């Protein structure tokens, strides 16, 4: 995607920390500024922790939840105003047993 992003003015991929709401706001603003519209949001961020439930810290679980659940919700929160304005668009969510 990054290669296609460089070769085309029709594709934009943005790498960001989905736990950072300010980064999300900036990314959405960048898309809105460049095109004024968005056709597809692909939420594909993921984090997981390996180990026994007895051994995984509460902080580690919080990070997994923040990336896999909260991050997706924040992306949607900031994209929805554009989708409502244009009355179209798609959101694709990837999930795993680690996130839900």
GROMACS .gro file of N, CA and C in nm:
model
  300
    1UNK      N    1   0.083  -0.119   0.000
    1UNK     CA    2   0.000   0.000   0.000
    1UNK      C    3   0.087   0.125   0.000
    2UNK      N    4   0.195   0.123   0.077
    2UNK     CA    5   0.282   0.240   0.083
    2UNK      C    6   0.339   0.272  -0.054
    3UNK      N    7   0.377   0.168  -0.131
    3UNK     CA    8   0.430   0.190  -0.266
    3UNK      C    9   0.323   0.249  -0.356
    4UNK      N   10   0.202   0.192  -0.351
    4UNK     CA   11   0.092   0.245  -0.431
    4UNK      C   12   0.059   0.388  -0.389
    5UNK      N   13   0.070   0.416  -0.262
    5UNK     CA   14   0.045   0.549  -0.209
    5UNK      C   15   0.138   0.651  -0.274
    6UNK      N   16   0.264   0.613  -0.294
    6UNK     CA   17   0.363   0.702  -0.354
    6UNK      C   18   0.341   0.718  -0.504
    7UNK      N   19   0.286   0.616  -0.568
    7UNK     CA   20   0.270   0.615  -0.713
    7UNK      C   21   0.137   0.675  -0.760
    8UNK      N   22   0.044   0.694  -0.671
    8UNK     CA   23  -0.090   0.734  -0.710
    8UNK      C   24  -0.139   0.853  -0.629
    9UNK      N   25  -0.221   0.934  -0.693
    9UNK     CA   26  -0.285   1.043  -0.620
    9UNK      C   27  -0.428   1.004  -0.581
   10UNK      N   28  -0.462   0.874  -0.598
   10UNK     CA   29  -0.596   0.826  -0.565
   10UNK      C   30  -0.600   0.741  -0.440
   11UNK      N   31  -0.483   0.710  -0.385
   11UNK     CA   32  -0.474   0.623  -0.267
   11UNK      C   33  -0.395   0.696  -0.160
   12UNK      N   34  -0.442   0.686  -0.037
   12UNK     CA   35  -0.365   0.741   0.074
   12UNK      C   36  -0.368   0.640   0.188
   13UNK      N   37  -0.252   0.599   0.230
   13UNK     CA   38  -0.243   0.517   0.351
   13UNK      C   39  -0.169   0.600   0.454
   14UNK      N   40  -0.217   0.593   0.576
   14UNK     CA   41  -0.158   0.671   0.684
   14UNK      C   42  -0.128   0.577   0.799
   15UNK      N   43  -0.003   0.575   0.839
   15UNK     CA   44   0.036   0.494   0.954
   15UNK      C   45   0.030   0.584   1.077
   16UNK      N   46  -0.044   0.539   1.179
   16UNK     CA   47  -0.055   0.620   1.300
   16UNK      C   48  -0.084   0.532   1.421
   17UNK      N   49  -0.067   0.589   1.536
   17UNK     CA   50  -0.095   0.522   1.663
   17UNK      C   51  -0.243   0.543   1.693
   18UNK      N   52  -0.322   0.437   1.684
   18UNK     CA   53  -0.466   0.450   1.701
   18UNK      C   54  -0.507   0.477   1.846
   19UNK      N   55  -0.412   0.475   1.936
   19UNK     CA   56  -0.440   0.510   2.075
   19UNK      C   57  -0.427   0.661   2.095
   20UNK      N   58  -0.365   0.729   1.999
   20UNK     CA   59  -0.340   0.873   2.007
   20UNK      C   60  -0.451   0.949   1.933
   21UNK      N   61  -0.549   0.999   2.007
   21UNK     CA   62  -0.663   1.064   1.943
   21UNK      C   63  -0.622   1.188   1.863
   22UNK      N   64  -0.521   1.259   1.907
   22UNK     CA   65  -0.474   1.376   1.832
   22UNK      C   66  -0.418   1.333   1.696
   23UNK      N   67  -0.346   1.223   1.691
   23UNK     CA   68  -0.293   1.172   1.564
   23UNK      C   69  -0.407   1.134   1.471
   24UNK      N   70  -0.513   1.077   1.525
   24UNK     CA   71  -0.630   1.042   1.445
   24UNK      C   72  -0.695   1.168   1.389
   25UNK      N   73  -0.714   1.268   1.472
   25UNK     CA   74  -0.773   1.394   1.427
   25UNK      C   75  -0.690   1.455   1.314
   26UNK      N   76  -0.558   1.452   1.327
   26UNK     CA   77  -0.469   1.507   1.225
   26UNK      C   78  -0.478   1.427   1.095
   27UNK      N   79  -0.487   1.296   1.106
   27UNK     CA   80  -0.497   1.212   0.986
   27UNK      C   81  -0.628   1.239   0.912
   28UNK      N   82  -0.737   1.247   0.984
   28UNK     CA   83  -0.866   1.276   0.922
   28UNK      C   84  -0.864   1.415   0.858
   29UNK      N   85  -0.805   1.511   0.925
   29UNK     CA   86  -0.794   1.646   0.869
   29UNK      C   87  -0.711   1.646   0.741
   30UNK      N   88  -0.605   1.565   0.737
   30UNK     CA   89  -0.522   1.554   0.618
   30UNK      C   90  -0.602   1.500   0.500
   31UNK      N   91  -0.681   1.396   0.524
   31UNK     CA   92  -0.766   1.339   0.419
   31UNK      C   93  -0.869   1.442   0.373
   32UNK      N   94  -0.934   1.507   0.467
   32UNK     CA   95  -1.036   1.606   0.433
   32UNK      C   96  -0.976   1.722   0.354
   33UNK      N   97  -0.856   1.763   0.392
   33UNK     CA   98  -0.789   1.873   0.322
   33UNK      C   99  -0.751   1.834   0.180
   34UNK      N  100  -0.701   1.712   0.163
   34UNK     CA  101  -0.655   1.669   0.031
   34UNK      C  102  -0.771   1.641  -0.063
   35UNK      N  103  -0.875   1.572  -0.015
   35UNK     CA  104  -0.983   1.531  -0.103
   35UNK      C  105  -1.121   1.584  -0.065
   36UNK      N  106  -1.140   1.622   0.058
   36UNK     CA  107  -1.271   1.667   0.102
   36UNK      C  108  -1.371   1.555   0.121
   37UNK      N  109  -1.329   1.433   0.095
   37UNK     CA  110  -1.417   1.318   0.106
   37UNK      C  111  -1.334   1.195   0.140
   38UNK      N  112  -1.402   1.092   0.185
   38UNK     CA  113  -1.336   0.963   0.208
   38UNK      C  114  -1.431   0.854   0.161
   39UNK      N  115  -1.377   0.756   0.093
   39UNK     CA  116  -1.460   0.646   0.043
   39UNK      C  117  -1.454   0.524   0.133
   40UNK      N  118  -1.335   0.495   0.185
   40UNK     CA  119  -1.319   0.374   0.266
   40UNK      C  120  -1.223   0.400   0.381
   41UNK      N  121  -1.263   0.360   0.500
   41UNK     CA  122  -1.173   0.354   0.615
   41UNK      C  123  -1.149   0.206   0.641
   42UNK      N  124  -1.022   0.166   0.645
   42UNK     CA  125  -0.986   0.029   0.680
   42UNK      C  126  -0.917   0.032   0.815
   43UNK      N  127  -0.983  -0.021   0.915
   43UNK     CA  128  -0.925  -0.033   1.048
   43UNK      C  129  -0.858  -0.170   1.057
   44UNK      N  130  -0.725  -0.170   1.061
   44UNK     CA  131  -0.652  -0.297   1.063
   44UNK      C  132  -0.545  -0.300   1.172
   45UNK      N  133  -0.555  -0.212   1.267
   45UNK     CA  134  -0.457  -0.211   1.377
   45UNK      C  135  -0.482  -0.331   1.468
   46UNK      N  136  -0.375  -0.383   1.524
   46UNK     CA  137  -0.391  -0.497   1.616
   46UNK      C  138  -0.274  -0.504   1.712
   47UNK      N  139  -0.304  -0.554   1.829
   47UNK     CA  140  -0.202  -0.578   1.930
   47UNK      C  141  -0.245  -0.700   2.009
   48UNK      N  142  -0.150  -0.780   2.049
   48UNK     CA  143  -0.183  -0.895   2.133
   48UNK      C  144  -0.069  -0.921   2.229
   49UNK      N  145  -0.100  -0.991   2.333
   49UNK     CA  146  -0.002  -1.028   2.434
   49UNK      C  147  -0.004  -1.179   2.448
   50UNK      N  148   0.113  -1.238   2.445
   50UNK     CA  149   0.125  -1.383   2.456
   50UNK      C  150   0.152  -1.420   2.601
   51UNK      N  151   0.082  -1.519   2.646
   51UNK     CA  152   0.105  -1.567   2.782
   51UNK      C  153  -0.022  -1.615   2.847
   52UNK      N  154  -0.008  -1.669   2.961
   52UNK     CA  155  -0.120  -1.717   3.040
   52UNK      C  156  -0.196  -1.598   3.097
   53UNK      N  157  -0.326  -1.611   3.109
   53UNK     CA  158  -0.408  -1.506   3.169
   53UNK      C  159  -0.357  -1.470   3.308
   54UNK      N  160  -0.299  -1.568   3.374
   54UNK     CA  161  -0.247  -1.545   3.508
   54UNK      C  162  -0.120  -1.460   3.508
   55UNK      N  163  -0.050  -1.459   3.395
   55UNK     CA  164   0.079  -1.390   3.388
   55UNK      C  165   0.074  -1.254   3.320
   56UNK      N  166  -0.035  -1.224   3.252
   56UNK     CA  167  -0.043  -1.098   3.176
   56UNK      C  168  -0.089  -0.987   3.269
   57UNK      N  169  -0.015  -0.877   3.269
   57UNK     CA  170  -0.046  -0.766   3.359
   57UNK      C  171  -0.171  -0.690   3.312
   58UNK      N  172  -0.231  -0.618   3.404
   58UNK     CA  173  -0.346  -0.534   3.372
   58UNK      C  174  -0.308  -0.427   3.271
   59UNK      N  175  -0.187  -0.373   3.280
   59UNK     CA  176  -0.140  -0.272   3.185
   59UNK      C  177  -0.131  -0.330   3.044
   60UNK      N  178  -0.082  -0.453   3.033
   60UNK     CA  179  -0.072  -0.518   2.902
   60UNK      C  180  -0.211  -0.537   2.843
   61UNK      N  181  -0.307  -0.583   2.924
   61UNK     CA  182  -0.444  -0.600   2.875
   61UNK      C  183  -0.505  -0.466   2.836
   62UNK      N  184  -0.477  -0.363   2.911
   62UNK     CA  185  -0.529  -0.229   2.878
   62UNK      C  186  -0.477  -0.184   2.742
   63UNK      N  187  -0.350  -0.209   2.715
   63UNK     CA  188  -0.293  -0.170   2.586
   63UNK      C  189  -0.359  -0.248   2.471
   64UNK      N  190  -0.378  -0.378   2.490
   64UNK     CA  191  -0.446  -0.459   2.388
   64UNK      C  192  -0.585  -0.402   2.362
   65UNK      N  193  -0.660  -0.375   2.467
   65UNK     CA  194  -0.795  -0.320   2.452
   65UNK      C  195  -0.790  -0.184   2.383
   66UNK      N  196  -0.699  -0.098   2.425
   66UNK     CA  197  -0.691   0.036   2.367
   66UNK      C  198  -0.663   0.034   2.218
   67UNK      N  199  -0.574  -0.054   2.174
   67UNK     CA  200  -0.544  -0.064   2.031
   67UNK      C  201  -0.658  -0.131   1.956
   68UNK      N  202  -0.701  -0.247   2.005
   68UNK     CA  203  -0.794  -0.332   1.929
   68UNK      C  204  -0.940  -0.290   1.937
   69UNK      N  205  -0.979  -0.215   2.037
   69UNK     CA  206  -1.119  -0.175   2.052
   69UNK      C  207  -1.132  -0.022   2.052
   70UNK      N  208  -1.069   0.042   2.147
   70UNK     CA  209  -1.081   0.187   2.160
   70UNK      C  210  -1.029   0.260   2.036
   71UNK      N  211  -0.917   0.214   1.982
   71UNK     CA  212  -0.861   0.276   1.863
   71UNK      C  213  -0.956   0.272   1.744
   72UNK      N  214  -1.022   0.158   1.725
   72UNK     CA  215  -1.119   0.146   1.617
   72UNK      C  216  -1.234   0.245   1.639
   73UNK      N  217  -1.282   0.252   1.763
   73UNK     CA  218  -1.393   0.343   1.793
   73UNK      C  219  -1.353   0.489   1.769
   74UNK      N  220  -1.231   0.525   1.806
   74UNK     CA  221  -1.185   0.663   1.784
   74UNK      C  222  -1.175   0.694   1.635
   75UNK      N  223  -1.126   0.599   1.556
   75UNK     CA  224  -1.118   0.621   1.411
   75UNK      C  225  -1.258   0.647   1.355
   76UNK      N  226  -1.353   0.564   1.394
   76UNK     CA  227  -1.490   0.581   1.345
   76UNK      C  228  -1.547   0.715   1.391
   77UNK      N  229  -1.526   0.749   1.517
   77UNK     CA  230  -1.576   0.876   1.572
   77UNK      C  231  -1.534   0.995   1.486
   78UNK      N  232  -1.410   0.994   1.440
   78UNK     CA  233  -1.358   1.110   1.367
   78UNK      C  234  -1.385   1.103   1.217
   79UNK      N  235  -1.419   0.985   1.165
   79UNK     CA  236  -1.451   0.972   1.022
   79UNK      C  237  -1.600   0.995   0.996
   80UNK      N  238  -1.684   0.959   1.091
   80UNK     CA  239  -1.829   0.967   1.071
   80UNK      C  240  -1.876   1.105   1.024
   81UNK      N  241  -1.826   1.216   1.077
   81UNK     CA  242  -1.873   1.346   1.025
   81UNK      C  243  -1.852   1.361   0.873
   82UNK      N  244  -1.740   1.313   0.820
   82UNK     CA  245  -1.719   1.319   0.675
   82UNK      C  246  -1.818   1.229   0.602
   83UNK      N  247  -1.839   1.107   0.654
   83UNK     CA  248  -1.931   1.014   0.589
   83UNK      C  249  -2.074   1.068   0.590
   84UNK      N  250  -2.115   1.130   0.700
   84UNK     CA  251  -2.248   1.189   0.707
   84UNK      C  252  -2.263   1.303   0.607
   85UNK      N  253  -2.161   1.385   0.599
   85UNK     CA  254  -2.165   1.501   0.508
   85UNK      C  255  -2.179   1.456   0.363
   86UNK      N  256  -2.107   1.352   0.325
   86UNK     CA  257  -2.111   1.307   0.186
   86UNK      C  258  -2.220   1.202   0.162
   87UNK      N  259  -2.281   1.152   0.270
   87UNK     CA  260  -2.389   1.055   0.263
   87UNK      C  261  -2.349   0.924   0.197
   88UNK      N  262  -2.221   0.888   0.211
   88UNK     CA  263  -2.175   0.759   0.158
   88UNK      C  264  -2.039   0.727   0.217
   89UNK      N  265  -1.995   0.605   0.194
   89UNK     CA  266  -1.865   0.561   0.241
   89UNK      C  267  -1.875   0.426   0.310
   90UNK      N  268  -1.762   0.363   0.327
   90UNK     CA  269  -1.757   0.230   0.389
   90UNK      C  270  -1.651   0.227   0.498
   91UNK      N  271  -1.678   0.145   0.598
   91UNK     CA  272  -1.581   0.119   0.704
   91UNK      C  273  -1.558  -0.031   0.709
   92UNK      N  274  -1.433  -0.071   0.696
   92UNK     CA  275  -1.395  -0.212   0.702
   92UNK      C  276  -1.317  -0.233   0.831
   93UNK      N  277  -1.365  -0.325   0.913
   93UNK     CA  278  -1.303  -0.354   1.042
   93UNK      C  279  -1.241  -0.494   1.037
   94UNK      N  280  -1.115  -0.503   1.073
   94UNK     CA  281  -1.051  -0.633   1.091
   94UNK      C  282  -1.053  -0.663   1.240
   95UNK      N  283  -1.075  -0.786   1.276
   95UNK     CA  284  -1.079  -0.823   1.417
   95UNK      C  285  -1.005  -0.954   1.439
   96UNK      N  286  -0.991  -0.987   1.565
   96UNK     CA  287  -0.925  -1.112   1.602
   96UNK      C  288  -0.975  -1.156   1.738
   97UNK      N  289  -0.937  -1.274   1.778
   97UNK     CA  290  -0.976  -1.322   1.910
   97UNK      C  291  -0.909  -1.241   2.019
   98UNK      N  292  -0.803  -1.171   1.985
   98UNK     CA  293  -0.733  -1.089   2.083
   98UNK      C  294  -0.806  -0.959   2.110
   99UNK      N  295  -0.880  -0.910   2.012
   99UNK     CA  296  -0.944  -0.779   2.026
   99UNK      C  297  -1.088  -0.783   2.071
  100UNK      N  298  -1.155  -0.894   2.046
  100UNK     CA  299  -1.297  -0.902   2.083
  100UNK      C  300  -1.326  -1.029   2.157
   0.00000   0.00000   0.00000
